[in-house]
CSV table of C-alpha atoms in Angstrom, one decimal:
chain,number,residue,atom,x,y,z
K,450,LEU,CA,-0.2,-0.3,0.1
K,451,ALA,CA,2.7,2.7,1.1
K,452,GLY,CA,3.9,2.2,-3.2
K,453,TYR,CA,0.7,3.0,-4.0
K,454,ARG,CA,0.5,5.7,-1.5
K,455,GLU,CA,3.8,7.4,-2.7
K,456,ALA,CA,2.6,7.2,-6.7
K,457,ASP,CA,-0.2,8.9,-5.2
K,458,ALA,CA,0.4,12.4,-7.2
K,459,ALA,CA,1.0,10.6,-10.3
K,460,LEU,CA,-2.2,8.3,-10.1
K,461,GLY,CA,-4.8,11.7,-9.5
K,462,GLY,CA,-5.6,11.7,-5.7
K,463,LEU,CA,-6.1,8.3,-4.7
K,464,GLY,CA,-4.1,8.7,-2.0
K,465,GLU,CA,-6.9,9.4,0.1
K,466,ARG,CA,-8.7,5.8,-0.5
K,467,LEU,CA,-6.2,4.5,0.0
K,468,ASP,CA,-5.7,5.8,3.2
K,469,ASP,CA,-9.3,4.9,4.3
K,470,MET,CA,-8.4,1.6,3.3
K,471,ALA,CA,-5.5,0.9,5.6
K,472,ARG,CA,-7.3,2.4,8.2
K,473,GLY,CA,-10.2,0.0,7.8
K,474,VAL,CA,-8.7,-2.9,8.1
K,475,ARG,CA,-6.1,-1.7,10.5
K,476,ASP,CA,-9.3,-1.3,12.5
K,477,ALA,CA,-10.8,-4.4,12.0
K,478,VAL,CA,-7.8,-6.5,12.7
K,479,ASN,CA,-6.8,-4.1,16.0
K,480,GLY,CA,-10.6,-4.5,17.1
K,481,VAL,CA,-10.2,-8.9,17.2
K,482,LEU,CA,-7.3,-9.0,18.9
K,483,ALA,CA,-8.2,-6.0,21.3
K,484,THR,CA,-10.8,-8.9,23.2
K,485,GLY,CA,-7.7,-11.3,23.1
K,486,TYR,CA,-5.4,-13.3,24.9
K,487,PRO,CA,-1.7,-13.3,24.4
K,488,ALA,CA,0.7,-16.5,24.1
K,489,SER,CA,2.5,-14.5,26.6
K,490,GLY,CA,-0.3,-14.5,29.2
K,491,PRO,CA,-1.8,-11.7,31.2
K,492,THR,CA,0.0,-8.2,31.6
K,493,ALA,CA,1.3,-6.2,33.8
K,494,ASN,CA,0.4,-2.7,32.3
K,495,ALA,CA,-1.3,-1.5,29.2
K,496,THR,CA,-1.2,2.0,27.5
K,497,SER,CA,-4.2,3.3,25.1
K,498,ARG,CA,-3.4,5.7,22.5
K,499,PRO,CA,-3.8,9.2,23.3
K,500,VAL,CA,-7.0,12.1,22.7
K,501,ALA,CA,-7.0,15.2,23.0
K,502,VAL,CA,-10.0,16.5,25.4
K,503,LEU,CA,-10.1,13.7,28.5
K,504,GLY,CA,-13.5,15.0,29.9
K,505,ALA,CA,-15.2,15.2,26.6
K,506,SER,CA,-16.9,12.3,25.0
K,507,LEU,CA,-14.7,9.5,23.6
K,508,GLY,CA,-16.3,8.4,20.3
K,509,PRO,CA,-15.4,12.0,18.3
K,510,GLN,CA,-12.0,11.2,19.4
K,511,LEU,CA,-11.4,8.3,18.7
K,512,ASP,CA,-9.6,7.5,14.7
K,513,GLY,CA,-12.8,4.9,13.7
K,514,PRO,CA,-16.6,4.2,14.2
K,515,VAL,CA,-17.4,3.2,18.0
K,516,SER,CA,-20.4,3.0,20.2
K,517,ALA,CA,-21.8,1.4,23.2
K,518,THR,CA,-19.7,-1.3,24.4
K,519,SER,CA,-19.2,-3.6,27.1
K,520,PHE,CA,-16.0,-6.4,27.3
K,521,ASN,CA,-14.7,-8.0,30.0
K,522,VAL,CA,-11.5,-7.7,32.1
K,523,THR,CA,-9.9,-10.7,34.4
K,524,LEU,CA,-7.3,-10.5,36.6
K,525,THR,CA,-5.1,-13.4,37.2
K,526,ASN,CA,-3.1,-13.9,40.7
K,527,LEU,CA,0.0,-15.0,39.1
K,528,SER,CA,1.1,-17.2,41.5
K,529,THR,CA,-2.2,-19.3,42.3
K,530,GLY,CA,-3.7,-18.6,38.6
K,531,ALA,CA,-7.3,-17.6,40.7
K,532,GLU,CA,-8.6,-15.3,38.7
K,533,THR,CA,-11.3,-13.0,39.2
K,534,THR,CA,-13.5,-11.2,36.1
K,535,THR,CA,-15.8,-7.6,35.9
K,536,THR,CA,-17.5,-6.7,32.8
K,537,ILE,CA,-17.4,-2.7,32.1
K,538,SER,CA,-20.2,-1.2,30.1
K,539,PHE,CA,-19.1,2.2,27.9
K,540,ASN,CA,-20.9,4.6,26.2
K,541,PRO,CA,-18.2,6.4,24.1
K,542,GLU,CA,-20.9,8.9,23.1
K,543,SER,CA,-21.9,10.4,26.1
K,544,GLN,CA,-18.2,9.1,28.5
K,545,SER,CA,-15.2,10.1,28.2
K,546,LEU,CA,-11.9,8.6,28.8
K,547,SER,CA,-11.9,10.0,32.3
K,548,ASP,CA,-14.6,7.9,33.1
K,549,LEU,CA,-13.4,4.8,31.4
K,550,SER,CA,-10.3,4.9,34.1
K,551,GLY,CA,-12.6,5.3,36.6
K,552,GLN,CA,-14.7,2.6,36.0
K,553,LEU,CA,-11.2,0.3,35.3
K,554,ASP,CA,-9.5,1.8,38.8
K,555,GLY,CA,-12.6,0.6,40.6
K,556,VAL,CA,-11.5,-3.2,39.6
K,557,GLY,CA,-10.0,-5.3,42.7
K,558,ASN,CA,-5.9,-5.1,41.6
K,559,LEU,CA,-5.9,-3.0,38.6
K,560,ASN,CA,-4.5,0.8,38.8
K,561,ALA,CA,-6.6,3.1,36.2
K,562,SER,CA,-4.7,6.8,35.5
K,563,LEU,CA,-4.5,9.4,33.0
K,564,SER,CA,-0.9,10.8,31.5
K,565,THR,CA,-0.1,14.2,30.8
K,566,ASP,CA,-0.3,13.4,26.8
K,567,GLY,CA,-4.5,11.9,27.2
K,568,ARG,CA,-3.8,8.3,27.7
K,569,LEU,CA,-4.6,5.6,29.4
K,570,GLN,CA,-2.5,3.9,31.7
K,571,LEU,CA,-3.5,0.6,33.1
K,572,GLN,CA,-0.8,-1.0,36.1
K,573,ALA,CA,-1.7,-4.4,37.5
K,574,ASP,CA,-0.5,-4.6,41.5
K,575,SER,CA,3.0,-6.7,42.4
K,576,GLY,CA,2.0,-10.7,41.5
K,577,PHE,CA,-0.7,-10.3,39.3
K,578,GLY,CA,-1.7,-9.9,35.5
K,579,PHE,CA,-4.8,-8.7,33.9
K,580,ASP,CA,-6.4,-9.4,29.8
K,581,PHE,CA,-9.4,-8.4,28.5
K,582,ALA,CA,-10.1,-12.2,26.7
K,583,PRO,CA,-13.8,-12.6,26.9
K,584,ARG,CA,-14.3,-16.1,28.1
K,585,GLY,CA,-17.4,-16.5,26.6
K,586,GLY,CA,-18.9,-13.1,27.9
K,587,PRO,CA,-19.0,-10.0,25.8
K,588,GLU,CA,-16.7,-9.3,22.7
K,589,ASP,CA,-16.0,-5.3,22.9
K,590,PRO,CA,-18.6,-5.6,19.9
K,591,GLY,CA,-18.9,-1.2,20.1
K,592,GLY,CA,-15.0,-1.5,19.3
K,593,VAL,CA,-13.5,1.0,21.9
K,594,LEU,CA,-10.5,-1.3,22.8
K,595,GLY,CA,-9.6,-1.6,19.7
K,596,ALA,CA,-9.6,1.8,18.9
K,597,LEU,CA,-7.6,2.9,21.7
K,598,GLY,CA,-5.1,0.3,20.9
K,599,PHE,CA,-4.7,-2.5,23.6
K,600,ASN,CA,-3.2,-5.7,21.9
K,601,ALA,CA,-3.1,-3.6,18.2
K,602,ILE,CA,-0.8,-5.2,15.9
K,603,PHE,CA,-1.1,-2.8,13.3
K,604,ALA,CA,0.3,1.0,13.8
K,605,GLY,CA,0.0,4.0,11.9
K,606,GLN,CA,-2.2,6.4,10.5
K,607,GLY,CA,-2.6,5.3,6.7
K,608,ALA,CA,-1.0,3.3,3.8
K,609,ALA,CA,2.8,5.3,4.3
K,610,ASP,CA,3.1,4.4,7.7
K,611,LEU,CA,1.0,1.4,8.3
K,612,SER,CA,3.4,-0.9,9.9
K,613,VAL,CA,3.4,-3.8,12.5
K,614,SER,CA,4.0,-2.2,16.4
K,615,SER,CA,7.5,-2.3,17.3
K,616,ALA,CA,6.3,-4.6,20.5
K,617,VAL,CA,5.0,-7.7,18.1
K,618,ARG,CA,8.2,-7.4,16.4
K,619,GLN,CA,10.0,-7.8,19.2
K,620,ASP,CA,7.6,-10.4,20.9
K,621,SER,CA,4.7,-12.6,18.8
K,622,ARG,CA,3.9,-13.9,22.2
K,623,LEU,CA,2.1,-10.9,22.1
K,624,LEU,CA,-0.4,-11.3,19.5
K,625,ALA,CA,-3.9,-11.9,21.0
K,626,LEU,CA,-5.3,-14.8,19.3
K,627,GLY,CA,-6.7,-16.5,22.0
K,628,GLN,CA,-10.0,-15.6,23.9
K,629,ALA,CA,-9.1,-17.3,26.5
K,630,PRO,CA,-6.4,-19.5,28.0
K,631,GLY,CA,-5.0,-22.1,27.2
K,632,ALA,CA,-2.5,-23.7,24.3
K,633,GLY,CA,-3.9,-24.3,21.3
K,634,ASP,CA,-6.3,-22.0,21.8
K,635,GLY,CA,-6.7,-19.9,18.2
K,636,ARG,CA,-9.9,-18.5,18.0
K,637,ASN,CA,-9.1,-14.7,17.2
K,638,ALA,CA,-6.4,-16.2,14.1
K,639,GLY,CA,-9.9,-17.5,12.7
K,640,LYS,CA,-11.8,-14.2,13.4
K,641,ILE,CA,-8.6,-12.3,11.5
K,642,ALA,CA,-8.7,-15.0,8.6
K,643,ASP,CA,-12.5,-14.8,8.5
K,644,LEU,CA,-12.6,-10.7,7.8
K,645,ALA,CA,-10.9,-11.5,4.0
K,646,GLN,CA,-14.4,-12.4,3.1
K,647,GLN,CA,-16.3,-9.9,5.2
K,648,GLY,CA,-17.6,-6.7,4.8
K,649,LEU,CA,-16.3,-4.1,7.0
K,650,ALA,CA,-17.5,-0.7,8.6
K,651,GLY,CA,-14.5,1.1,7.6
K,652,LEU,CA,-14.3,0.2,4.1
K,653,GLY,CA,-17.6,1.0,3.5
K,654,GLY,CA,-19.0,-2.6,3.9
K,655,ARG,CA,-16.7,-4.1,1.2
K,656,ASN,CA,-14.4,-6.7,2.2
K,657,PRO,CA,-10.5,-5.9,2.0
K,658,GLY,CA,-9.9,-7.5,-1.6
K,659,GLU,CA,-12.9,-5.6,-3.1
K,660,ALA,CA,-12.0,-2.3,-1.8
K,661,PHE,CA,-8.3,-3.0,-3.2
K,662,SER,CA,-10.1,-4.1,-6.2
K,663,SER,CA,-12.2,-0.8,-6.9
K,664,ILE,CA,-8.9,1.4,-6.2
K,665,LEU,CA,-7.0,-0.4,-8.7
K,666,SER,CA,-9.7,-0.2,-11.3
K,667,GLU,CA,-9.9,2.9,-10.4
K,668,VAL,CA,-6.5,3.3,-11.4
K,669,GLY,CA,-6.1,1.5,-14.5
K,670,ASP,CA,-9.5,3.6,-15.8
K,671,ARG,CA,-7.5,6.9,-15.6
K,672,ALA,CA,-4.1,5.0,-16.5
K,673,ALA,CA,-5.9,4.6,-20.2
K,674,GLY,CA,-7.6,7.8,-20.0
K,675,ALA,CA,-4.3,9.2,-19.2
K,676,ASN,CA,-2.0,7.2,-22.1
K,677,ALA,CA,-5.8,8.0,-24.8
K,678,ARG,CA,-4.2,11.5,-23.7
K,679,LEU,CA,-1.0,10.8,-24.8
K,680,GLU,CA,-1.5,9.3,-27.9
K,681,SER,CA,-4.1,12.5,-28.7
K,682,SER,CA,-1.4,15.6,-28.0
K,683,SER,CA,1.0,13.1,-30.2
K,684,THR,CA,-1.1,12.9,-33.2
K,685,LEU,CA,-1.8,16.8,-32.4
K,686,GLU,CA,1.8,18.1,-32.6
K,687,ALA,CA,2.6,15.5,-35.6
K,688,SER,CA,-0.3,17.5,-37.1
K,689,LEU,CA,0.9,20.8,-36.4
K,690,GLU,CA,4.9,19.7,-37.0
K,691,GLU,CA,3.9,18.4,-40.6
K,692,ARG,CA,1.3,22.1,-41.2
K,693,ARG,CA,4.4,24.2,-40.0
K,694,SER,CA,6.8,22.5,-42.7
K,695,GLU,CA,4.1,22.8,-44.9
K,696,VAL,CA,3.9,26.1,-44.5
K,697,SER,CA,7.8,27.1,-44.2
K,698,GLY,CA,8.2,25.0,-47.6
K,699,VAL,CA,11.2,23.6,-46.0
K,700,SER,CA,12.1,20.0,-46.5
K,701,LEU,CA,14.3,18.4,-44.0
K,702,GLU,CA,16.1,15.8,-46.7
K,703,GLU,CA,16.4,18.8,-48.8
K,704,GLU,CA,18.2,20.6,-46.1
K,705,VAL,CA,20.1,17.4,-45.0
K,706,VAL,CA,21.3,17.4,-48.9
K,707,ASP,CA,22.0,20.6,-49.4
K,708,MET,CA,24.0,21.1,-45.4
K,709,LEU,CA,26.2,17.4,-47.2
K,710,ARG,CA,27.0,19.5,-50.3
K,711,PHE,CA,28.1,22.3,-47.8
K,712,GLN,CA,30.5,20.1,-45.6
K,713,ARG,CA,32.1,18.9,-48.9
K,714,SER,CA,32.8,22.0,-50.6
K,715,PHE,CA,34.6,23.0,-47.2
K,716,GLU,CA,36.7,20.2,-47.0
K,717,VAL,CA,37.8,20.6,-50.5
K,718,ALA,CA,38.8,24.0,-49.8
K,719,ALA,CA,40.3,23.7,-46.9
K,720,ARG,CA,42.4,20.8,-49.0
K,721,TYR,CA,43.3,23.5,-51.4
K,722,LEU,CA,44.5,26.2,-48.9
K,723,ARG,CA,46.4,23.5,-47.3
K,724,VAL,CA,48.3,22.4,-50.7
K,725,VAL,CA,49.0,26.2,-51.3
K,726,ASP,CA,50.3,26.7,-48.4
K,727,GLU,CA,53.2,24.1,-48.6
K,728,MET,CA,53.6,25.2,-52.1
K,729,SER,CA,54.3,28.7,-51.0
K,730,ARG,CA,56.5,27.2,-47.7
K,731,GLU,CA,58.7,25.1,-50.6
K,732,LEU,CA,59.2,28.0,-52.7
K,733,THR,CA,59.9,30.3,-49.9
K,734,GLY,CA,62.4,28.0,-49.3
K,735,LEU,CA,64.7,27.5,-52.3
K,736,VAL,CA,64.5,31.2,-53.2
K,737,ARG,CA,66.4,31.3,-49.4
């Protein structure tokens, strides 16, 4: 996608559509992973993407469609394995990031706070870890956790900079491909694979293949139009050149013949002058 984005100017300004597609795929995949269980197990801390106004409604500040939602947060005692699950309900249209922080801070053994740059920071008590896996419960249908960037695999704001997050590149076990603890749980991996055939909200209801094919089709149409205009311009140029030659009465073939004739005449004259010069020198030598 980045390569196509760099060619945006030449392709007639399709960059915004490529950016929309990149964000649509990013949000869909990150949304699945947000309520997943990573192979590395419960995490001790996590930080969200920043928002501009902590006390304002969260929805309008998030990059992507969100709605009223609910999700589970589970605190695990890392020594005993005991789990405590709490369901959080949240409406981003009427509640703020401060409200969400307050709810999460009320969960036992979990501390939530807001940073000065507008990020939600979560920290488990010592000896505990947490996760957002549904365990058969709600899976954040409103997409708030995904929009905030929890468990995200993709980073970037558009086609030019879409990339795998540095944390996942360093440790692939952070991929939240399961929905509950236990080896072999890859239900989220299956969900991500299914996205290829699903209509995504961020892509106007089309699946990724359809969205990309639509962009390529438009690129092809614009390229064909550009080629047609180029051929038309070339034909017009040739016609004008022919007309100019007719009006001026100049024949390029005759001009070339005359040029060669003048060149040969110059060469003959040069040889003649060289012979005369040599003869003059010889005569001068005899006189001396």
